[in-house]
GROMACS .gro file of C-alpha atoms in nm:
model
  303
    1MET     CA    1   0.000   0.000   0.000
    2ASN     CA    2   0.151   0.331  -0.107
    3ILE     CA    3   0.111   0.656   0.081
    4GLN     CA    4  -0.176   0.779  -0.137
    5GLU     CA    5  -0.378   0.467  -0.068
    6TRP     CA    6  -0.294   0.487   0.305
    7LEU     CA    7  -0.414   0.846   0.325
    8GLN     CA    8  -0.733   0.759   0.142
    9THR     CA    9  -0.802   0.453   0.357
   10ASN     CA   10  -0.711   0.592   0.700
   11LEU     CA   11  -0.780   0.964   0.668
   12GLY     CA   12  -1.047   0.964   0.402
   13ILE     CA   13  -0.853   1.199   0.173
   14SER     CA   14  -0.924   1.118  -0.191
   15ILE     CA   15  -0.652   1.093  -0.454
   16GLN     CA   16  -0.783   1.409  -0.620
   17THR     CA   17  -0.775   1.604  -0.293
   18GLN     CA   18  -0.421   1.483  -0.224
   19GLY     CA   19  -0.313   1.613  -0.563
   20SER     CA   20  -0.477   1.948  -0.492
   21ILE     CA   21  -0.300   1.972  -0.155
   22LEU     CA   22   0.039   1.892  -0.310
   23LEU     CA   23  -0.008   2.139  -0.594
   24SER     CA   24  -0.121   2.408  -0.348
   25LEU     CA   25   0.188   2.358  -0.133
   26VAL     CA   26   0.414   2.384  -0.437
   27ILE     CA   27   0.244   2.708  -0.546
   28VAL     CA   28   0.270   2.858  -0.197
   29VAL     CA   29   0.640   2.773  -0.169
   30VAL     CA   30   0.721   2.903  -0.519
   31VAL     CA   31   0.535   3.232  -0.469
   32TRP     CA   32   0.692   3.275  -0.124
   33LEU     CA   33   1.042   3.218  -0.264
   34LEU     CA   34   0.976   3.466  -0.543
   35ARG     CA   35   0.869   3.729  -0.291
   36LYS     CA   36   1.178   3.667  -0.076
   37ALA     CA   37   1.402   3.697  -0.381
   38LEU     CA   38   1.234   4.022  -0.479
   39LEU     CA   39   1.280   4.165  -0.129
   40ARG     CA   40   1.645   4.062  -0.129
   41VAL     CA   41   1.701   4.245  -0.456
   42THR     CA   42   1.529   4.559  -0.327
   43ALA     CA   43   1.729   4.538  -0.002
   44ARG     CA   44   2.053   4.554  -0.200
   45ALA     CA   45   1.929   4.840  -0.414
   46GLU     CA   46   1.993   5.199  -0.308
   47MET     CA   47   1.648   5.289  -0.176
   48ASP     CA   48   1.529   5.502   0.109
   49VAL     CA   49   1.338   5.355   0.401
   50ARG     CA   50   1.000   5.462   0.264
   51SER     CA   51   1.059   5.296  -0.075
   52ARG     CA   52   1.166   4.971   0.087
   53TYR     CA   53   0.859   4.979   0.307
   54LEU     CA   54   0.634   5.027   0.004
   55TRP     CA   55   0.801   4.739  -0.178
   56GLU     CA   56   0.760   4.512   0.124
   57LYS     CA   57   0.393   4.597   0.173
   58GLY     CA   58   0.319   4.580  -0.199
   59SER     CA   59   0.484   4.240  -0.235
   60GLN     CA   60   0.286   4.117   0.065
   61TYR     CA   61  -0.043   4.219  -0.094
   62ALA     CA   62   0.063   4.072  -0.429
   63PHE     CA   63   0.160   3.746  -0.256
   64PHE     CA   64  -0.188   3.689  -0.118
   65ILE     CA   65  -0.363   3.806  -0.435
   66ILE     CA   66  -0.161   3.565  -0.650
   67LEU     CA   67  -0.236   3.282  -0.409
   68ALA     CA   68  -0.607   3.362  -0.421
   69LEU     CA   69  -0.608   3.362  -0.802
   70THR     CA   70  -0.403   3.044  -0.845
   71LEU     CA   71  -0.546   2.835  -0.562
   72GLY     CA   72  -0.903   2.934  -0.639
   73PRO     CA   73  -0.945   2.725  -0.954
   74ILE     CA   74  -0.772   2.429  -0.788
   75TRP     CA   75  -1.003   2.418  -0.490
   76LEU     CA   76  -1.318   2.552  -0.651
   77GLY     CA   77  -1.418   2.204  -0.761
   78GLN     CA   78  -1.320   2.058  -0.424
   79VAL     CA   79  -1.515   2.310  -0.225
   80GLY     CA   80  -1.813   2.268  -0.451
   81ASN     CA   81  -1.958   2.603  -0.361
   82PHE     CA   82  -1.845   2.933  -0.504
   83ALA     CA   83  -1.985   3.121  -0.205
   84THR     CA   84  -1.768   2.914   0.026
   85TYR     CA   85  -1.465   2.991  -0.188
   86LEU     CA   86  -1.542   3.361  -0.171
   87GLY     CA   87  -1.566   3.332   0.204
   88LEU     CA   88  -1.225   3.166   0.222
   89MET     CA   89  -1.076   3.429  -0.007
   90ALA     CA   90  -1.230   3.708   0.203
   91ALA     CA   91  -1.079   3.552   0.516
   92GLY     CA   92  -0.737   3.544   0.348
   93LEU     CA   93  -0.766   3.903   0.240
   94ALA     CA   94  -0.873   4.001   0.592
   95ILE     CA   95  -0.551   3.848   0.726
   96ALA     CA   96  -0.338   4.008   0.457
   97LEU     CA   97  -0.500   4.350   0.497
   98GLN     CA   98  -0.542   4.337   0.872
   99GLU     CA   99  -0.388   4.676   0.946
  100PRO     CA  100  -0.567   4.870   0.668
  101LEU     CA  101  -0.899   4.710   0.767
  102THR     CA  102  -0.837   4.800   1.131
  103ASP     CA  103  -0.767   5.158   1.025
  104LEU     CA  104  -1.089   5.160   0.821
  105VAL     CA  105  -1.291   5.036   1.119
  106GLY     CA  106  -1.114   5.295   1.334
  107TRP     CA  107  -1.223   5.565   1.089
  108ALA     CA  108  -1.587   5.452   1.123
  109PHE     CA  109  -1.546   5.448   1.503
  110ILE     CA  110  -1.408   5.803   1.502
  111LEU     CA  111  -1.697   5.928   1.289
  112LEU     CA  112  -1.969   5.750   1.488
  113ARG     CA  113  -1.840   5.758   1.847
  114ARG     CA  114  -1.649   6.085   1.803
  115PRO     CA  115  -1.371   6.044   2.061
  116PHE     CA  116  -1.231   6.356   1.894
  117ALA     CA  117  -1.301   6.587   1.602
  118VAL     CA  118  -1.104   6.826   1.383
  119GLY     CA  119  -0.984   7.113   1.600
  120ASP     CA  120  -0.963   6.913   1.924
  121ARG     CA  121  -0.640   6.892   2.118
  122ILE     CA  122  -0.572   6.526   2.191
  123GLU     CA  123  -0.301   6.292   2.314
  124VAL     CA  124  -0.261   5.944   2.160
  125GLY     CA  125   0.012   5.739   2.321
  126GLU     CA  126   0.323   5.957   2.323
  127ASN     CA  127   0.190   6.198   2.060
  128LYS     CA  128   0.003   6.517   2.149
  129GLY     CA  129  -0.136   6.781   1.918
  130ASP     CA  130  -0.431   6.953   1.751
  131VAL     CA  131  -0.633   6.741   1.506
  132ILE     CA  132  -0.617   6.902   1.162
  133ASP     CA  133  -0.747   6.623   0.937
  134ILE     CA  134  -0.932   6.289   0.956
  135ARG     CA  135  -0.915   6.048   0.663
  136MET     CA  136  -1.017   5.688   0.597
  137PHE     CA  137  -0.689   5.532   0.711
  138GLN     CA  138  -0.524   5.797   0.925
  139PHE     CA  139  -0.572   6.128   1.101
  140SER     CA  140  -0.322   6.412   1.125
  141MET     CA  141  -0.219   6.626   1.421
  142LEU     CA  142  -0.018   6.946   1.449
  143GLU     CA  143   0.231   6.841   1.716
  144VAL     CA  144   0.227   7.015   2.052
  145GLY     CA  145   0.498   6.980   2.313
  146GLY     CA  146   0.787   6.754   2.222
  147TRP     CA  147   1.108   6.954   2.261
  148VAL     CA  148   0.903   7.273   2.302
  149GLU     CA  149   0.821   7.379   2.657
  150ALA     CA  150   0.458   7.384   2.771
  151ASP     CA  151   0.168   7.328   2.531
  152GLN     CA  152   0.286   7.507   2.219
  153SER     CA  153   0.323   7.385   1.862
  154THR     CA  154   0.647   7.245   1.719
  155GLY     CA  155   0.531   7.296   1.360
  156ARG     CA  156   0.551   6.926   1.276
  157VAL     CA  157   0.253   6.726   1.144
  158ILE     CA  158   0.202   6.376   1.287
  159HIS     CA  159   0.009   6.118   1.084
  160VAL     CA  160  -0.146   5.853   1.308
  161PRO     CA  161  -0.321   5.535   1.183
  162ASN     CA  162  -0.690   5.529   1.275
  163GLY     CA  163  -0.645   5.184   1.430
  164SER     CA  164  -0.445   5.349   1.710
  165VAL     CA  165  -0.772   5.444   1.881
  166PHE     CA  166  -0.816   5.072   1.964
  167ARG     CA  167  -0.459   5.013   2.081
  168ARG     CA  168  -0.373   5.330   2.272
  169ASP     CA  169  -0.533   5.562   2.523
  170VAL     CA  170  -0.692   5.867   2.363
  171ILE     CA  171  -0.691   6.178   2.584
  172ASN     CA  172  -0.908   6.468   2.467
  173TYR     CA  173  -0.839   6.814   2.607
  174SER     CA  174  -1.144   6.967   2.439
  175GLN     CA  175  -1.435   6.742   2.541
  176GLY     CA  176  -1.659   6.799   2.841
  177LEU     CA  177  -1.543   7.144   2.946
  178ASP     CA  178  -1.394   7.401   2.713
  179TYR     CA  179  -1.123   7.438   2.977
  180ILE     CA  180  -0.872   7.223   3.161
  181TRP     CA  181  -0.751   7.248   3.518
  182ASP     CA  182  -0.399   7.379   3.575
  183GLU     CA  183  -0.202   7.436   3.893
  184LEU     CA  184   0.074   7.672   3.999
  185PRO     CA  185   0.268   7.592   4.319
  186VAL     CA  186   0.409   7.888   4.514
  187ARG     CA  187   0.636   7.821   4.812
  188ILE     CA  188   0.695   8.093   5.075
  189THR     CA  189   0.896   8.090   5.397
  190PHE     CA  190   0.748   8.004   5.736
  191GLU     CA  191   0.817   8.359   5.850
  192SER     CA  192   0.603   8.506   5.570
  193ASP     CA  193   0.242   8.611   5.618
  194TRP     CA  194   0.096   8.307   5.445
  195GLU     CA  195  -0.264   8.426   5.485
  196LYS     CA  196  -0.188   8.749   5.299
  197ALA     CA  197  -0.006   8.550   5.031
  198LYS     CA  198  -0.295   8.306   4.995
  199ALA     CA  199  -0.550   8.585   4.958
  200GLY     CA  200  -0.333   8.767   4.705
  201ILE     CA  201  -0.271   8.456   4.494
  202LEU     CA  202  -0.642   8.374   4.493
  203GLN     CA  203  -0.720   8.727   4.377
  204ILE     CA  204  -0.466   8.688   4.094
  205GLY     CA  205  -0.625   8.358   3.989
  206GLU     CA  206  -0.971   8.513   3.981
  207ALA     CA  207  -0.844   8.808   3.778
  208HIS     CA  208  -0.716   8.578   3.504
  209SER     CA  209  -1.033   8.368   3.475
  210PRO     CA  210  -1.325   8.612   3.506
  211GLU     CA  211  -1.543   8.452   3.238
  212VAL     CA  212  -1.504   8.107   3.392
  213SER     CA  213  -1.586   8.232   3.740
  214ASP     CA  214  -1.893   8.426   3.625
  215ARG     CA  215  -2.027   8.127   3.427
  216SER     CA  216  -1.949   7.861   3.689
  217ALA     CA  217  -2.311   7.767   3.752
  218GLU     CA  218  -2.394   7.761   3.381
  219LEU     CA  219  -2.094   7.546   3.294
  220ALA     CA  220  -2.163   7.305   3.580
  221ARG     CA  221  -2.508   7.237   3.430
  222ASP     CA  222  -2.389   7.207   3.071
  223VAL     CA  223  -2.049   7.035   3.071
  224THR     CA  224  -2.158   6.676   3.028
  225GLY     CA  225  -2.181   6.642   2.648
  226GLY     CA  226  -2.283   6.280   2.697
  227PHE     CA  227  -2.044   6.223   2.989
  228HIS     CA  228  -2.115   6.206   3.361
  229ILE     CA  229  -1.906   6.502   3.478
  230SER     CA  230  -1.978   6.683   3.802
  231TYR     CA  231  -1.787   6.969   3.966
  232GLN     CA  232  -1.886   7.140   4.289
  233THR     CA  233  -1.720   7.462   4.178
  234LEU     CA  234  -1.529   7.591   3.879
  235SER     CA  235  -1.383   7.894   4.054
  236PRO     CA  236  -1.010   7.926   4.126
  237ALA     CA  237  -0.892   7.795   4.463
  238VAL     CA  238  -0.570   7.803   4.664
  239PHE     CA  239  -0.470   7.501   4.873
  240THR     CA  240  -0.230   7.520   5.168
  241ASP     CA  241   0.028   7.257   5.253
  242LEU     CA  242   0.353   7.227   5.448
  243ARG     CA  243   0.693   7.147   5.304
  244GLU     CA  244   1.034   7.116   5.465
  245SER     CA  245   1.148   7.454   5.335
  246GLY     CA  246   0.825   7.651   5.374
  247VAL     CA  247   0.450   7.684   5.319
  248LEU     CA  248   0.324   7.556   4.984
  249LEU     CA  249   0.034   7.751   4.831
  250THR     CA  250  -0.107   7.582   4.518
  251LEU     CA  251  -0.331   7.784   4.289
  252ARG     CA  252  -0.579   7.569   4.095
  253TYR     CA  253  -0.760   7.738   3.808
  254LEU     CA  254  -0.932   7.671   3.476
  255VAL     CA  255  -0.772   7.772   3.149
  256GLU     CA  256  -0.828   7.718   2.779
  257PRO     CA  257  -0.594   7.441   2.657
  258ARG     CA  258  -0.433   7.656   2.388
  259ARG     CA  259  -0.375   7.951   2.626
  260ARG     CA  260  -0.222   7.753   2.911
  261ARG     CA  261   0.132   7.886   2.873
  262VAL     CA  262   0.027   8.247   2.817
  263VAL     CA  263  -0.209   8.251   3.117
  264LYS     CA  264   0.044   8.081   3.344
  265GLU     CA  265   0.307   8.337   3.245
  266ALA     CA  266   0.072   8.623   3.336
  267ILE     CA  267  -0.013   8.462   3.671
  268VAL     CA  268   0.354   8.401   3.755
  269GLU     CA  269   0.442   8.763   3.679
  270ASP     CA  270   0.160   8.887   3.903
  271VAL     CA  271   0.277   8.656   4.183
  272LEU     CA  272   0.630   8.795   4.149
  273ARG     CA  273   0.493   9.148   4.174
  274LEU     CA  274   0.286   9.049   4.478
  275VAL     CA  275   0.586   8.911   4.667
  276ASN     CA  276   0.812   9.203   4.572
  277ALA     CA  277   0.552   9.454   4.690
  278HIS     CA  278   0.536   9.317   5.046
  279GLU     CA  279   0.833   9.289   5.280
  280ASP     CA  280   0.659   9.024   5.489
  281LEU     CA  281   0.643   8.786   5.190
  282GLN     CA  282   0.945   8.587   5.075
  283PHE     CA  283   0.988   8.289   4.846
  284ALA     CA  284   1.118   7.975   5.010
  285TYR     CA  285   1.407   7.768   4.879
  286PRO     CA  286   1.610   7.481   5.026
  287THR     CA  287   1.806   7.617   5.325
  288MET     CA  288   2.003   7.482   5.618
  289ARG     CA  289   2.043   7.637   5.961
  290GLN     CA  290   2.370   7.604   6.149
  291VAL     CA  291   2.350   7.649   6.527
  292LEU     CA  292   2.665   7.782   6.692
  293THR     CA  293   2.635   7.671   7.056
  294ASP     CA  294   2.932   7.872   7.175
  295LEU     CA  295   2.787   8.200   7.043
  296ARG     CA  296   2.429   8.111   7.138
  297GLN     CA  297   2.293   8.224   6.801
  298ALA     CA  298   2.153   8.076   6.487
  299ARG     CA  299   2.264   8.178   6.142
  300PRO     CA  300   2.089   8.073   5.819
  301VAL     CA  301   2.321   7.942   5.551
  302ASP     CA  302   2.204   7.916   5.191
  303LEU     CA  303   2.281   7.596   4.999
   0.00000   0.00000   0.00000
């Protein structure tokens, strides 16, 4: 008994099916070797990274298309149903085009669920920027941050595959409220009049967010946008804490995402003016006190 008869007797595989399997394996190996040879030739050629990438992706698509066209006629008679063959071919194409299909589904998700829209400031993974375009397979952002301090543009455009919305966290600065919370820590010495400093810093915070403070009640009623968001107050506040080198006063205030750096600069300058205008207010910094027991006096020494 030869191997063909053994396979037919023990596994129920007909001689015709065995021939189809063998021919299919030969076709797969030949096409695979041709693709590898093509990629080796392109690897030796003087091409940039983008061109090599396009050759690799194009040869991958061509590999599966050629297999679908050559294996189809072989198995069409074995399958006995053209609809079944189409289903198998669709499954193969889904595997070959997994990333583009994921990007296409991501595009539909972005349009229907709207995790962000054009004009929103978002953060996807390590990338942060303002959305400037949404297409079928990718969306584009004007980069913010990076090597630039605070939330200001670098001038670069980042193209992100739509499928990233399924694989990475998407942070939207523009949904819910039109503002984000920001904080500015101010540290003063223990000898300073911390109550005066706290009142002055709070007044500065209120001066730089008058519209937000006046519309606090209105915003609190109309910030949800489909989300369960609840704030007791949207007015600026100053929180007091103790640190080793002094009293820490933290100003918490609302600001428009795109004006964060400008507003913080104005607040910092007003805080500097506040401290300079009062002799009983001094900024704290790391210090060390040395006690001279023989002279019975303490002398502060700056580090």
